[in-house]
Coordinates of C-alpha atoms and ligand atoms in Angstrom, one line a residue:
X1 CA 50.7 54.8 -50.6
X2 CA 52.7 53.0 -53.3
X3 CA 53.4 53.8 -56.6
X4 CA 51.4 49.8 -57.5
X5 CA 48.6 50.0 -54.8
X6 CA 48.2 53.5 -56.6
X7 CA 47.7 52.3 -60.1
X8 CA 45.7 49.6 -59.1
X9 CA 43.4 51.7 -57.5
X10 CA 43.3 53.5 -60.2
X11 CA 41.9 51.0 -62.4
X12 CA 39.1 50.5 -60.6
X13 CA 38.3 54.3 -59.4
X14 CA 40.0 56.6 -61.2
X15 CA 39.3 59.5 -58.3
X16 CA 40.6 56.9 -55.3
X17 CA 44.0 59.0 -55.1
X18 CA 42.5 62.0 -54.8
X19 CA 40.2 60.8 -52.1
X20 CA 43.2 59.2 -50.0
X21 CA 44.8 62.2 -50.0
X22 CA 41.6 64.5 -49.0
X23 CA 41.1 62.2 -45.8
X24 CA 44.3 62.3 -44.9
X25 CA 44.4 65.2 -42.3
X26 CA 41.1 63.2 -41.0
X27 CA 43.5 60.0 -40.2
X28 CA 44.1 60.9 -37.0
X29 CA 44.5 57.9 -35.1
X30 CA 41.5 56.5 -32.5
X31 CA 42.5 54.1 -30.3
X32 CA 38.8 53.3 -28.1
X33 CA 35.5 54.4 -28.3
X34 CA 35.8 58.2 -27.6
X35 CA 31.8 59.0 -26.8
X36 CA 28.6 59.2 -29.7
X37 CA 29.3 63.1 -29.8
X38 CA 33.1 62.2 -31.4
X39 CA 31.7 59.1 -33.2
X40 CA 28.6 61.7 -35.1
X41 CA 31.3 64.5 -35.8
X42 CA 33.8 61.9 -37.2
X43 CA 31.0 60.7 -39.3
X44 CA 29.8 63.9 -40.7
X45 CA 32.9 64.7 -41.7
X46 CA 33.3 61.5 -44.0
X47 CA 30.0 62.6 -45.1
X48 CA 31.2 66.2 -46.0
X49 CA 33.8 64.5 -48.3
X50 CA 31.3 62.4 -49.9
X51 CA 31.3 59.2 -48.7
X52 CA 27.7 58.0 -48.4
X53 CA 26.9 59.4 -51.4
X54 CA 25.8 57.3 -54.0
X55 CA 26.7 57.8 -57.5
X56 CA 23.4 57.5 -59.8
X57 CA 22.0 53.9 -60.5
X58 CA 24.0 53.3 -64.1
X59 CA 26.4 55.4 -63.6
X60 CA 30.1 53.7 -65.7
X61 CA 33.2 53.8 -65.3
X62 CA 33.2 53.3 -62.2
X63 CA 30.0 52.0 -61.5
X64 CA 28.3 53.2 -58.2
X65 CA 29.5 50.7 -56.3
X66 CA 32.8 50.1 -57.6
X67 CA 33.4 53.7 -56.7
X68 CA 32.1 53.3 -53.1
X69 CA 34.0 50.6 -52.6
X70 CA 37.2 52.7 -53.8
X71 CA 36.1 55.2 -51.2
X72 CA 35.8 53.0 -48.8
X73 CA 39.3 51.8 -49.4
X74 CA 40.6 55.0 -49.8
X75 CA 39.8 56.2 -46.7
X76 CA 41.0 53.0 -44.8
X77 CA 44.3 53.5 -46.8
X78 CA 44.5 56.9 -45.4
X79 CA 44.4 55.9 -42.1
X80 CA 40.8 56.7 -40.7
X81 CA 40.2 54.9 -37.8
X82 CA 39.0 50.9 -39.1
X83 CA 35.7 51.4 -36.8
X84 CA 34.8 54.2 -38.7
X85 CA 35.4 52.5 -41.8
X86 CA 33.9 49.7 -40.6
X87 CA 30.4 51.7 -39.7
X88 CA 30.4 53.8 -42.9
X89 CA 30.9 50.7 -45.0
X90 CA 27.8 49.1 -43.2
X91 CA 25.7 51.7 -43.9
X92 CA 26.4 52.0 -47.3
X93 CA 26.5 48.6 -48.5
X94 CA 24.2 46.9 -45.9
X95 CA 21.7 49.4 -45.9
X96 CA 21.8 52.3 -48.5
X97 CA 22.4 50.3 -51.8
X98 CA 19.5 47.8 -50.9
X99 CA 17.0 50.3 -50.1
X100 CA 17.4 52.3 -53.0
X101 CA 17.1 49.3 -55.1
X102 CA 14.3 48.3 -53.0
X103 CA 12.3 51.7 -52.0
X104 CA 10.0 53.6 -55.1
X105 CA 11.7 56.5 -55.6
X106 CA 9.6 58.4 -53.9
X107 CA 10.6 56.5 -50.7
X108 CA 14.1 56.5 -51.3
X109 CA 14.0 60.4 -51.9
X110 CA 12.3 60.7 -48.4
X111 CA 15.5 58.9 -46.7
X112 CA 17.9 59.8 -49.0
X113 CA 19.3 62.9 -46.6
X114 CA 20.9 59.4 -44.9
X115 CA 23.7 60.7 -47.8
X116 CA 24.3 64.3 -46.6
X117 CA 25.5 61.9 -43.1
X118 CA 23.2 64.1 -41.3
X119 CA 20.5 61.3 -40.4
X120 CA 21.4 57.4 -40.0
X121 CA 20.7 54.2 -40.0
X122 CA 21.0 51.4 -38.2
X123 CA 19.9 47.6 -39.0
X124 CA 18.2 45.6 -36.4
X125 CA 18.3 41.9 -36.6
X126 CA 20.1 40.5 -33.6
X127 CA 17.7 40.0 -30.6
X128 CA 19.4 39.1 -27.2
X129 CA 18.2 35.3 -27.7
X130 CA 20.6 34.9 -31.0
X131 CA 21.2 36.2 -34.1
X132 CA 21.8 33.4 -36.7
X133 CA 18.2 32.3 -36.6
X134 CA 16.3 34.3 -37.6
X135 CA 13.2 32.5 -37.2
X136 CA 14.1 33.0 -32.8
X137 CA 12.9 36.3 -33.1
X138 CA 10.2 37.0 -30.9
X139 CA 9.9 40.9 -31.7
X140 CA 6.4 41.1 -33.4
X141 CA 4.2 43.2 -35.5
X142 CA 0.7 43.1 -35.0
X143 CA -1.7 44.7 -37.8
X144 CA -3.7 47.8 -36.2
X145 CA -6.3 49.8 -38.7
X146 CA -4.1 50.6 -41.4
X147 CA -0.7 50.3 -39.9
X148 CA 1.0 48.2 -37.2
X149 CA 1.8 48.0 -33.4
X150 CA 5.4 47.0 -32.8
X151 CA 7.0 45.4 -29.3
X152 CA 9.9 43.6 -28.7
X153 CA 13.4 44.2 -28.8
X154 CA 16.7 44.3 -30.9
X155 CA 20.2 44.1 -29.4
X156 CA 23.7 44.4 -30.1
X157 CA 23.0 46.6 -33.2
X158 CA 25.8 48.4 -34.4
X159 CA 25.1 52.4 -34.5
X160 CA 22.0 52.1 -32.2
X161 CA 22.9 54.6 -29.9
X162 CA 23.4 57.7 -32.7
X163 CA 21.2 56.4 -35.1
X164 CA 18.0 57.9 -36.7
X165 CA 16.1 55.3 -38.2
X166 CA 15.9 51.8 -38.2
X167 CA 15.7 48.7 -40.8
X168 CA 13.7 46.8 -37.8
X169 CA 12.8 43.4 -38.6
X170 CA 9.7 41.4 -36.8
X171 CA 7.6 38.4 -36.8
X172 CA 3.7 39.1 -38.4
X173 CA 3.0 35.6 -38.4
X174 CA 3.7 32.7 -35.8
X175 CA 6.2 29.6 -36.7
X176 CA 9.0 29.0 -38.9
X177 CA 6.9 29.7 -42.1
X178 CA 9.6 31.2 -44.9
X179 CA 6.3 34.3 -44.6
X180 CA 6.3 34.8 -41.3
X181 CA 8.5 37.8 -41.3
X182 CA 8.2 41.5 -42.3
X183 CA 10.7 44.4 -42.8
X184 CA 10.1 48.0 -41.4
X185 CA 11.4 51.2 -41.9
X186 CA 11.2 53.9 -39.3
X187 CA 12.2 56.8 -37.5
X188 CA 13.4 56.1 -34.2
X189 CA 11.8 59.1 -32.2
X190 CA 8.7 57.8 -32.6
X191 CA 6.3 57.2 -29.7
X192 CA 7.2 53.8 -27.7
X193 CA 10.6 53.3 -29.5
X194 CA 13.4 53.9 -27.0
X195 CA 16.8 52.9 -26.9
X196 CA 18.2 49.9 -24.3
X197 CA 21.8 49.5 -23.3
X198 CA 24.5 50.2 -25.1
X199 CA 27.6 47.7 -25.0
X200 CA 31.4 48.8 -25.0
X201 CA 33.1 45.8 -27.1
X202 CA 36.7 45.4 -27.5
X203 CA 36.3 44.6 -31.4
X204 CA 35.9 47.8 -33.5
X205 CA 35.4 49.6 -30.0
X206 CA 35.0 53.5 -31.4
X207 CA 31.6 52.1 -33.1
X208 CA 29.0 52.9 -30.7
X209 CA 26.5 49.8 -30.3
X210 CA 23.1 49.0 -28.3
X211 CA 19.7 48.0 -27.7
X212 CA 16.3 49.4 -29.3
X213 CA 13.3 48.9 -27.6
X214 CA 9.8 48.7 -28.8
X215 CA 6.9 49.0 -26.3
X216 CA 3.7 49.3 -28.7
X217 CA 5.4 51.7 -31.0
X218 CA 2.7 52.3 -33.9
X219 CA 4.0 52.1 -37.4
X220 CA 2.2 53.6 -40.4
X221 CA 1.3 51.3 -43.1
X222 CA 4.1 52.8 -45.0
X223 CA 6.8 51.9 -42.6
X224 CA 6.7 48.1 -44.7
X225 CA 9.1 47.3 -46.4
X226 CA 8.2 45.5 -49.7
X227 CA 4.6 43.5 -48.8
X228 CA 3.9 41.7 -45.2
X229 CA 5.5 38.7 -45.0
X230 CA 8.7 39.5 -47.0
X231 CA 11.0 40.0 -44.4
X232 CA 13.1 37.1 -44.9
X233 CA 13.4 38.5 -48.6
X234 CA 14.0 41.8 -47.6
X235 CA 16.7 40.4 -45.3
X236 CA 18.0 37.9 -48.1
X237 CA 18.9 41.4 -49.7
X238 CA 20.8 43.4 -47.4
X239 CA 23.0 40.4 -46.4
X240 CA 23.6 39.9 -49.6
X241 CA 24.8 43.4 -49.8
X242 CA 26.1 43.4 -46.7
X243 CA 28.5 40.0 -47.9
X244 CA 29.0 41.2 -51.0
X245 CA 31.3 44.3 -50.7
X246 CA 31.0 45.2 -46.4
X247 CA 34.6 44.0 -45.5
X248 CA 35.9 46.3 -48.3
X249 CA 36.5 48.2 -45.4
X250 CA 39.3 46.2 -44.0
X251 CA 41.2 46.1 -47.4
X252 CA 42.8 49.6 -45.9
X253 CA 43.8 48.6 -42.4
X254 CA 45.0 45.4 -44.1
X255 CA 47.5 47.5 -46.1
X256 CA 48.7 49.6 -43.4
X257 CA 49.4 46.2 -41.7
X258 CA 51.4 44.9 -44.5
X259 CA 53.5 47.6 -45.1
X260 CA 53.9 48.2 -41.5
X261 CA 54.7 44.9 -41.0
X262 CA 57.1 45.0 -44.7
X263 CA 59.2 47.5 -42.5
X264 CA 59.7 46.1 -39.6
X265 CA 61.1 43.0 -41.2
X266 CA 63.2 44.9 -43.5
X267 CA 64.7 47.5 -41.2
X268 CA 65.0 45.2 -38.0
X269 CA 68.4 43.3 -37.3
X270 CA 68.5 39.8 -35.8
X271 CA 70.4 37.0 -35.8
X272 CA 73.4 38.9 -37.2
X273 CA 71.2 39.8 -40.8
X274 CA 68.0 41.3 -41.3
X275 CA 65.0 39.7 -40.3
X276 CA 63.5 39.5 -43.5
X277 CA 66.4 37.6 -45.1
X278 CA 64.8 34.8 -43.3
X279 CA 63.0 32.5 -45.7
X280 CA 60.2 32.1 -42.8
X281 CA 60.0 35.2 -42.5
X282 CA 59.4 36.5 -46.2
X283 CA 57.0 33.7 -46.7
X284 CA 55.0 35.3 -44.2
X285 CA 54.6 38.5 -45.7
X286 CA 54.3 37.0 -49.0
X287 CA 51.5 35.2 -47.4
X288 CA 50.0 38.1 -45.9
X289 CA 50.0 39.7 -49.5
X290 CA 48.5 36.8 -51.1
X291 CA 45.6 37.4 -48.4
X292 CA 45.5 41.0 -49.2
X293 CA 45.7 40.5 -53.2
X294 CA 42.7 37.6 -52.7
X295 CA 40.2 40.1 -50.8
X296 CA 40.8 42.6 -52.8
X297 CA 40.4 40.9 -56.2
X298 CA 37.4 39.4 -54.7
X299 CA 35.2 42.5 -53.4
X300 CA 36.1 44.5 -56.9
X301 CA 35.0 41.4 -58.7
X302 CA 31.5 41.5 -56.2
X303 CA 30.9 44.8 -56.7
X304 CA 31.6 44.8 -60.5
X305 CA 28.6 42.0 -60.6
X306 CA 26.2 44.4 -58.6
X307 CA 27.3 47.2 -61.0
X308 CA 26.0 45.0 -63.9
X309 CA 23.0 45.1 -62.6
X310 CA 23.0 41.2 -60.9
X311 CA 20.6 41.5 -58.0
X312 CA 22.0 40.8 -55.1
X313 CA 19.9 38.1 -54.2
X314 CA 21.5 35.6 -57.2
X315 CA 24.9 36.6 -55.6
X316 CA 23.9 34.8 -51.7
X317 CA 26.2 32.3 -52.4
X318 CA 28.6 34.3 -54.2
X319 CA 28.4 37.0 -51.3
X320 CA 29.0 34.0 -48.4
X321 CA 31.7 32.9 -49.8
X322 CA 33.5 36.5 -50.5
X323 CA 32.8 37.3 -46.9
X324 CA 34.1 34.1 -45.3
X325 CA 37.4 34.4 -47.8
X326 CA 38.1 37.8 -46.8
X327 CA 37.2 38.0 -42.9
X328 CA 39.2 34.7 -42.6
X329 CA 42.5 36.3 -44.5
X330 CA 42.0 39.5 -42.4
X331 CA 42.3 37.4 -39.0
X332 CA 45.3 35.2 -40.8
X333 CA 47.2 38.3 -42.0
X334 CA 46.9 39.7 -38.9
X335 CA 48.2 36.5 -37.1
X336 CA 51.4 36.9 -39.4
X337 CA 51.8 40.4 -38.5
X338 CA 51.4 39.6 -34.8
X339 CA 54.4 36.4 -35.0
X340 CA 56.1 39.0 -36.7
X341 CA 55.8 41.7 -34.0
X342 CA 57.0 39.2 -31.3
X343 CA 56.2 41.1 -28.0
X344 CA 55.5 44.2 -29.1
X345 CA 52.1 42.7 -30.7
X346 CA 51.1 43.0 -27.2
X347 CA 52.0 46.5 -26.4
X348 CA 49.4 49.1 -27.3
X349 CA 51.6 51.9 -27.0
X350 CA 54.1 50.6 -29.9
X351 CA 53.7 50.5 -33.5
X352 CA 53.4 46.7 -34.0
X353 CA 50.3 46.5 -31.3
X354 CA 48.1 44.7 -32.5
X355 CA 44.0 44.5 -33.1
X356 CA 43.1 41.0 -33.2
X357 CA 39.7 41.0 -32.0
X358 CA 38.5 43.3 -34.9
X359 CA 39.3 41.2 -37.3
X360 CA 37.9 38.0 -35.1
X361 CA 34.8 40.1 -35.2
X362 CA 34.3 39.8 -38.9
X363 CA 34.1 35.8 -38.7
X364 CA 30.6 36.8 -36.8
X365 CA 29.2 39.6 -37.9
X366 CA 26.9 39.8 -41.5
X367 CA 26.5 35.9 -40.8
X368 CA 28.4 33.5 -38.8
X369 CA 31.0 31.9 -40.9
X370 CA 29.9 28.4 -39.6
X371 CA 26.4 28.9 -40.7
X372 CA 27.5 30.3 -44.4
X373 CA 29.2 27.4 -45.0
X374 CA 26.1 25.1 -44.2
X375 CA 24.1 27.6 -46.9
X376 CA 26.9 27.3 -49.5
X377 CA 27.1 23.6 -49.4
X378 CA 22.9 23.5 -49.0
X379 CA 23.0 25.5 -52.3
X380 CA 25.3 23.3 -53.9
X381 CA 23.0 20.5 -52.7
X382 CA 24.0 19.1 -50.0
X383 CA 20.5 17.9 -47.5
X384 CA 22.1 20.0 -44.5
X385 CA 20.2 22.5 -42.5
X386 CA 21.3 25.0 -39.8
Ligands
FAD1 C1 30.9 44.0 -34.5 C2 29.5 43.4 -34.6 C3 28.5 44.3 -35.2 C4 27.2 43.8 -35.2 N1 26.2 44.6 -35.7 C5 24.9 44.2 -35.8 C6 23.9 45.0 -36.4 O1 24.1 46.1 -36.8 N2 22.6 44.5 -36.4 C7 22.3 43.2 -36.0 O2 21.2 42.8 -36.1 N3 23.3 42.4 -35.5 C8 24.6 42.9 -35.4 N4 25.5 42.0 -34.8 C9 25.2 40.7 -34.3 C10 25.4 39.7 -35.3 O3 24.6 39.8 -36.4 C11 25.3 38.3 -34.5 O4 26.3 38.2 -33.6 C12 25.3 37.1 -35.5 O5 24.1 37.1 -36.3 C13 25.4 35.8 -34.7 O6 24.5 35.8 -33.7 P1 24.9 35.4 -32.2 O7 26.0 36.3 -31.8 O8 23.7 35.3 -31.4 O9 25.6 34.0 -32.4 P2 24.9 32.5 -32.4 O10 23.7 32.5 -33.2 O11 24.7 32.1 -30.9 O12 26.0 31.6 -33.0 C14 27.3 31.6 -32.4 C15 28.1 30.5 -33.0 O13 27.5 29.2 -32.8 C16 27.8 28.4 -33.8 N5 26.5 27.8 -34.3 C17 25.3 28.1 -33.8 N6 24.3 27.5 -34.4 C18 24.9 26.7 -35.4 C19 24.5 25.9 -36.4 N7 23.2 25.6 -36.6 N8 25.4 25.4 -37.3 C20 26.7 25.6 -37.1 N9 27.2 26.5 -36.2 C21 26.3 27.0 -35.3 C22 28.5 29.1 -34.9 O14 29.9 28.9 -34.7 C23 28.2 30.6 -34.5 O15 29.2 31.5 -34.9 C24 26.9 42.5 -34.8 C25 27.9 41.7 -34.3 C26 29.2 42.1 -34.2 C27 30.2 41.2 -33.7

């Protein structure tokens, strides 16, 4: 790491360095998915080091999620596999932070083991019909004495296959009423919850994903999350979340891929000089940095504002606009890197190969691009719907 991306770091998490350097020996490089048995050990072991666990709500200097962000990062600048960093960062951000704001404490103390990475969690939106609209969900809850009877079925949900418990979200009441969801919270070896397919994908590909199906699973009362019909605020959270801070994973693999990319142009004769003498050439890695310094300045800047204690839910259109600015300069840093490359961006046994559809796969997941756009300029108030 370098002597600046070091002290900057620093300023933001004093113990990043440390961290970087503890993961190190973990760095070993996974090219595709290598089975849920590898994916669980790998993910343990981050756990072992600390890195679900959240510092206490208050806690300065760095706050708690300035320093999981600088975990997050750290661990990407060591090297750990981006799918990795990718899936700890989701369940973190997208699902840890928002239910311990959310949960009583007691609650939260009941899950909380989701920390020691021995238990996880997984958050089911997506149903096979589509994702963006949320409202085209036809998985329901139906009430049933105290408690409620679940069936339906939620797919392409990253973690699915390992996971332990579920942020499941379903329809109580018919239509396109803003009260016509609910959030739940349950185990997933409960009776009549099973798991579907599971789906190879060539973005992020070590993170196992799938299907979880509900065939009249019943759900104590205290499976709700918040009241009955909240789901859409409930869900208004954990994006949030989610937006806020989530690609904080790719600020490490975007690093690797500057540096990487800083090298090659430096070392590599052409055109009787070194490449990077070109002027088109050194724009482009400038270019590529400018991407880099953006994100970065962006997510510390999110996660400072949830540190203050902002709820996440006054930072939607803060939180879109973070994750479209960052997943869209991962993809164009990466298409600098791959010019760059020339041929061997097409090689996966060389160096320069490179990943483009992980970085693709960020314009899509936590909320099309597209369709955050239409919500900033709704909030901004413009009369445009989805
Ligand atoms: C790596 C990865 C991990 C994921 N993990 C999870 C998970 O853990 N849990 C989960 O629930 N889901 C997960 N998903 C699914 C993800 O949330 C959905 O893919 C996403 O919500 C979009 O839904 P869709 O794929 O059905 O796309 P669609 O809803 O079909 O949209 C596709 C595209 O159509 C266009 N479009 C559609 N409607 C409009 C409109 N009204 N205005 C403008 N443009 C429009 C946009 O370009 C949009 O990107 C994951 C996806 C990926 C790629």
């Amino acid at each position: 790491m370098s002597a600046t991306t070091t002290a900057a770091l620093r300023s933001c998490a004093p113990e990043t360095e440390e961290i970087v350097d503890a993961y190190r020996d973990l760095a070993a490089p996974v090219t595709e998915r290598a089975g849920d048995a590898d994916f669980t050990a790998r993910w343990r072991a981050m756990a072992d080091l600390g890195v679900l666990r959240l510092a206490p709500p208050g806690a300065t200097a760095p706050g708690p999620v300035t320093r999981a962000l600088a975990m997050i990062e750290g661990i990407g600048l060591a090297g750990v596999d981006p799918g990795l960093c990718y899936a700890l960062a989701s369940q973190v951000f997208g699902m840890q932070f928002p239910l311990r704001a959310a949960l009583p404490a007691a609650a939260w103390d009941a899950v909380a083991d989701v920390q020691d990475g021995r238990t996880l969690l997984c958050h089911a939106l997506t149903e096979r019909g589509g994702g963006s609209d949320p409202f085209s969900m036809e998985t329901r809850a139906v009430r049933d004495a105290d408690g409620f009877v679940l069936d339906g079925a939620k797919t392409f949900i990253t973690a699915a296959p390992v996971a332990d418990r579920a942020i499941v979200f379903a329809r109580t009441a018919p239509g396109r009423s803003p009260f016509a969801l609910s959030a739940f919270l349950l185990p997933l070896d409960l009776p009549g919850v099973r798991r579907g397919e599971t789906f190879a994908k060539t973005a992020l590909p070590t993170v196992p994903m799938g299907e979880l199906i509900f065939e009249g699973a019943r759900l104590p009362a205290d499976a709700l999350l918040g009241e009955e019909g909240s789901g859409l605020a409930v869900m208004a959270s954990t994006t949030a979340w989610e937006r806020s801070v989530i690609l904080g994973y790719a600020l490490g693999p975007m690093h690797r891929l500057l540096t990487r990319t800083v090298e090659w142009a430096a070392g590599r004769d052409h055109f009787g000089r070194r490449m990077g003498a070109s002027h088109q050439v050194a724009a482009r890695v400038s270019d590529m940095a400018l991407a880099l310094h953006r994100s970065r300045v962006q997510l510390y800047a999110m996660a400072a504002r949830l540190d203050a204690g902002t709820p996440a839910r006054q930072l939607a259109a803060e939180a879109a606009l973070t994750k479209i600015s960052v997943s869209e300069d991962y993809v164009r840093m990466t298409e600098h890197a791959t010019a760059l490359s020339g041929v061997r961006a097409f090689l996966p046994g060389f160096d320069l190969a490179a990943d483009l559809s992980s970085p693709m796969a960020a314009l899509t997941y936590a909320g099309p691009n597209d369709l955050l756009r239409v919500a900033v300029a709704r909030q901004l108030g413009l009369p445009v719907e989805n």
